[in-house]
Amino acid sequence: MTDRVARRRILGAGIAATGAAVFPGLGTAIATANPNFALGTPDGFDRYFGPDRVLDVRISMDPAHWDELRHQTRTIQGLIQQRDSGLPYESPFTWFKADAIIDGQQFEDIGIRKKGFLGSLDTEKPALKLRLNKYVKGQELPGGFKRLTLNNTLQDP
């Protein structure tokens, strides 16, 4: 086993140990939550990301916006120009409105944008950032989850 494969297995085991759920065809989901909830409680992390759990996420949005979102990208040339400017890297990704059903709970007007820096960018299966409260204040999953990250796992073997 190569060092690279061993590192991937260790990283994968670490992700699994933290309770992240793997979405068939979408990737790994990670959430930002309210610090006031307790792990292992019904409203806590295990409710959505327990090791024996797959979170069902369904997203609907305007097809033209989806097409625009998935074709947004950054280039090496743009990164070099930003680096040379001395300014922080700006995201080329814009937020769009979408609706989502997460584990049967309906959310309207969530924020969705493409995620990635360079290596995992893809137009067919983009990684996504979801903000449930981007356009509707206070909108969240029970337990205080306001954000989800859906990775595309393109770099996994």
XYZ file of N, CA and C in Angstrom, residues 15-109:
285
model
N -13.148 10.625 8.695
C -14.424 11.234 8.307
C -15.577 10.344 8.760
N -15.450 9.049 8.536
C -16.512 8.131 8.958
C -16.682 8.155 10.471
N -15.569 8.265 11.187
C -15.639 8.271 12.648
C -16.342 9.511 13.182
N -16.270 10.605 12.449
C -16.953 11.815 12.909
C -18.438 11.789 12.582
N -18.876 10.784 11.874
C -20.314 10.640 11.635
C -20.803 11.287 10.358
N -19.916 11.653 9.436
C -20.367 12.251 8.181
C -21.069 11.183 7.347
N -22.133 11.559 6.677
C -22.897 10.624 5.852
C -22.420 10.703 4.417
N -22.398 9.586 3.736
C -21.987 9.568 2.337
C -23.233 9.472 1.467
N -23.346 10.381 0.544
C -24.483 10.430 -0.369
C -24.110 9.692 -1.635
N -24.835 8.662 -2.041
C -24.551 8.027 -3.324
C -24.695 9.047 -4.445
N -23.614 9.242 -5.195
C -23.653 10.164 -6.326
C -23.431 11.612 -5.964
N -23.436 11.960 -4.699
C -23.213 13.352 -4.318
C -21.938 13.529 -3.526
N -21.642 12.661 -2.600
C -20.419 12.799 -1.837
C -20.679 12.922 -0.355
N -19.758 13.542 0.332
C -19.806 13.646 1.782
C -20.515 14.914 2.203
N -21.355 14.821 3.196
C -22.056 15.999 3.721
C -21.451 16.393 5.049
N -21.207 17.668 5.206
C -20.689 18.213 6.452
C -21.572 19.394 6.798
N -21.911 19.565 8.044
C -22.816 20.647 8.427
C -22.186 21.555 9.460
N -22.601 22.810 9.432
C -22.247 23.760 10.469
C -23.463 23.888 11.360
N -23.280 23.691 12.637
C -24.435 23.622 13.526
C -24.349 24.640 14.647
N -25.461 24.776 15.318
C -25.574 25.606 16.499
C -24.748 24.969 17.611
N -23.844 25.709 18.262
C -23.012 25.110 19.304
C -23.793 24.726 20.555
N -25.070 25.091 20.652
C -25.853 24.810 21.849
C -26.476 23.418 21.865
N -26.370 22.639 20.771
C -26.963 21.309 20.805
C -25.924 20.306 21.294
N -26.397 19.207 21.836
C -25.506 18.186 22.384
C -25.376 17.032 21.399
N -24.135 16.582 21.164
C -23.915 15.435 20.292
C -24.594 14.205 20.883
N -25.152 13.391 20.019
C -25.774 12.157 20.460
C -27.210 12.314 20.926
N -27.727 13.522 20.942
C -29.115 13.734 21.327
C -29.979 13.666 20.078
N -31.310 13.507 20.222
C -32.171 13.415 19.038
C -32.023 14.599 18.087
N -31.773 15.800 18.598
C -31.608 16.958 17.726
C -30.153 17.208 17.370
N -29.255 16.352 17.802
C -27.835 16.556 17.583
C -27.321 15.965 16.288
N -26.032 15.901 16.222
C -25.317 15.467 15.029
C -25.755 14.078 14.566
N -25.894 13.133 15.500
C -26.239 11.756 15.126
C -27.597 11.643 14.451
N -28.477 12.583 14.725
C -29.799 12.540 14.092
C -29.675 12.600 12.573
N -28.720 13.358 12.079
C -28.545 13.511 10.636
C -27.314 12.797 10.094
N -26.274 12.676 10.912
C -24.996 12.198 10.397
C -24.443 11.001 11.150
N -25.304 10.208 11.761
C -24.861 9.005 12.450
C -24.255 8.020 11.461
N -23.406 7.122 11.928
C -22.713 6.198 11.024
C -23.647 5.231 10.298
N -24.862 5.046 10.799
C -25.812 4.142 10.146
C -26.907 4.912 9.415
N -26.603 6.120 9.014
C -27.607 7.051 8.490
C -27.192 7.602 7.130
N -28.120 7.724 6.200
C -27.900 8.431 4.936
C -28.932 9.545 4.869
N -28.463 10.758 4.780
C -29.331 11.926 4.739
C -29.884 12.098 3.329
N -31.193 12.244 3.199
C -31.844 12.422 1.904
C -31.962 13.917 1.622
N -31.278 14.383 0.581
C -31.294 15.799 0.200
C -31.761 15.893 -1.245
N -32.840 16.634 -1.461
C -33.374 16.847 -2.816
C -33.426 18.347 -3.066
N -32.830 18.770 -4.166
C -32.729 20.195 -4.479
C -33.448 20.462 -5.789
N -34.221 21.549 -5.823
C -34.828 21.981 -7.086
C -34.552 23.469 -7.258
N -34.219 23.825 -8.497
C -33.944 25.222 -8.801
C -34.194 25.470 -10.279
N -34.239 26.720 -10.645
C -34.440 27.105 -12.033
C -33.343 26.454 -12.889
N -33.706 25.738 -13.961
C -32.706 25.069 -14.793
C -31.642 26.017 -15.359
N -32.024 27.240 -15.691
C -31.039 28.203 -16.205
C -30.028 28.568 -15.120
N -30.496 28.701 -13.885
C -29.584 28.997 -12.775
C -28.670 27.809 -12.490
N -29.214 26.593 -12.564
C -28.392 25.401 -12.373
C -27.287 25.349 -13.426
N -27.632 25.636 -14.665
C -26.644 25.616 -15.738
C -25.563 26.670 -15.499
N -25.976 27.856 -15.068
C -25.013 28.920 -14.764
C -24.116 28.512 -13.592
N -24.709 27.987 -12.529
C -23.950 27.576 -11.347
C -22.897 26.533 -11.708
N -23.303 25.499 -12.425
C -22.367 24.403 -12.669
C -21.242 24.762 -13.637
N -21.414 25.839 -14.402
C -20.350 26.258 -15.319
C -19.452 27.351 -14.738
N -19.752 27.824 -13.538
C -18.849 28.788 -12.909
C -17.563 28.063 -12.527
N -16.436 28.756 -12.697
C -15.152 28.113 -12.414
C -14.104 29.159 -12.083
N -12.962 28.703 -11.710
C -11.800 29.580 -11.561
C -10.702 28.997 -12.439
N -9.742 29.829 -12.790
C -8.659 29.391 -13.657
C -7.321 29.572 -12.947
N -6.339 28.833 -13.395
C -4.991 28.989 -12.833
C -4.492 30.405 -13.088
N -4.751 30.932 -14.287
C -4.329 32.295 -14.612
C -4.962 33.306 -13.645
N -6.237 33.143 -13.373
C -6.910 34.040 -12.438
C -6.339 33.933 -11.034
N -6.000 32.713 -10.611
C -5.404 32.522 -9.286
C -4.044 33.195 -9.190
N -3.253 33.084 -10.260
C -1.929 33.726 -10.269
C -2.082 35.235 -10.202
N -3.032 35.777 -10.959
C -3.258 37.223 -10.924
C -3.701 37.676 -9.539
N -4.588 36.922 -8.909
C -5.025 37.287 -7.558
C -3.871 37.178 -6.570
N -3.052 36.132 -6.710
C -1.904 35.976 -5.814
C -0.958 37.157 -5.957
N -0.688 37.548 -7.193
C 0.238 38.649 -7.445
C -0.310 39.987 -6.978
N -1.617 40.098 -6.841
C -2.213 41.357 -6.390
C -2.017 41.559 -4.889
N -1.724 40.471 -4.166
C -1.556 40.567 -2.724
C -2.870 40.576 -1.960
N -3.980 40.520 -2.673
C -5.297 40.513 -2.031
C -5.742 39.075 -1.774
N -6.663 38.867 -0.840
C -7.183 37.505 -0.616
C -7.890 36.990 -1.868
N -7.900 35.670 -2.021
C -8.588 35.064 -3.158
C -10.083 35.327 -3.054
N -10.654 35.815 -4.145
C -12.097 36.043 -4.208
C -12.766 34.813 -4.810
N -13.949 34.528 -4.348
C -14.692 33.396 -4.889
C -15.369 33.800 -6.195
N -15.224 32.984 -7.239
C -15.925 33.265 -8.490
C -17.360 32.732 -8.480
N -17.768 32.164 -7.359
C -19.061 31.493 -7.282
C -20.105 32.399 -6.648
N -21.262 32.479 -7.293
C -22.346 33.313 -6.781
C -23.436 32.426 -6.185
N -24.204 33.024 -5.287
C -25.309 32.317 -4.643
C -26.562 32.396 -5.509
N -27.304 31.303 -5.544
C -28.571 31.220 -6.253
C -29.639 30.768 -5.265
N -30.891 31.085 -5.577
C -32.004 30.590 -4.765
C -32.422 29.218 -5.275
N -32.777 28.367 -4.332
C -33.269 27.030 -4.660
C -34.221 26.600 -3.550
N -34.916 25.515 -3.790
C -35.742 24.885 -2.768
C -35.121 23.526 -2.470
N -35.309 23.047 -1.253
C -34.742 21.750 -0.886
C -35.701 21.002 0.029
N -35.625 19.702 -0.077
C -36.284 18.822 0.882
C -35.158 18.018 1.521
N -34.997 18.180 2.825
C -33.939 17.492 3.558
C -34.609 16.604 4.594
N -34.461 15.305 4.400
C -35.109 14.322 5.276
C -36.597 14.591 5.435
N -37.253 14.947 4.348
C -38.690 15.171 4.354
C -39.125 16.560 4.768
N -38.198 17.388 5.229
C -38.541 18.751 5.644
C -38.303 19.717 4.482
N -39.341 20.485 4.128
C -39.296 21.417 2.996
C -38.626 22.727 3.402
N -37.711 23.214 2.558
C -37.072 24.514 2.739
C -37.207 25.289 1.438
N -37.756 26.496 1.520
C -37.890 27.343 0.340
C -36.867 28.466 0.404
N -36.391 28.852 -0.758
C -35.451 29.968 -0.889
C -34.197 29.777 -0.049
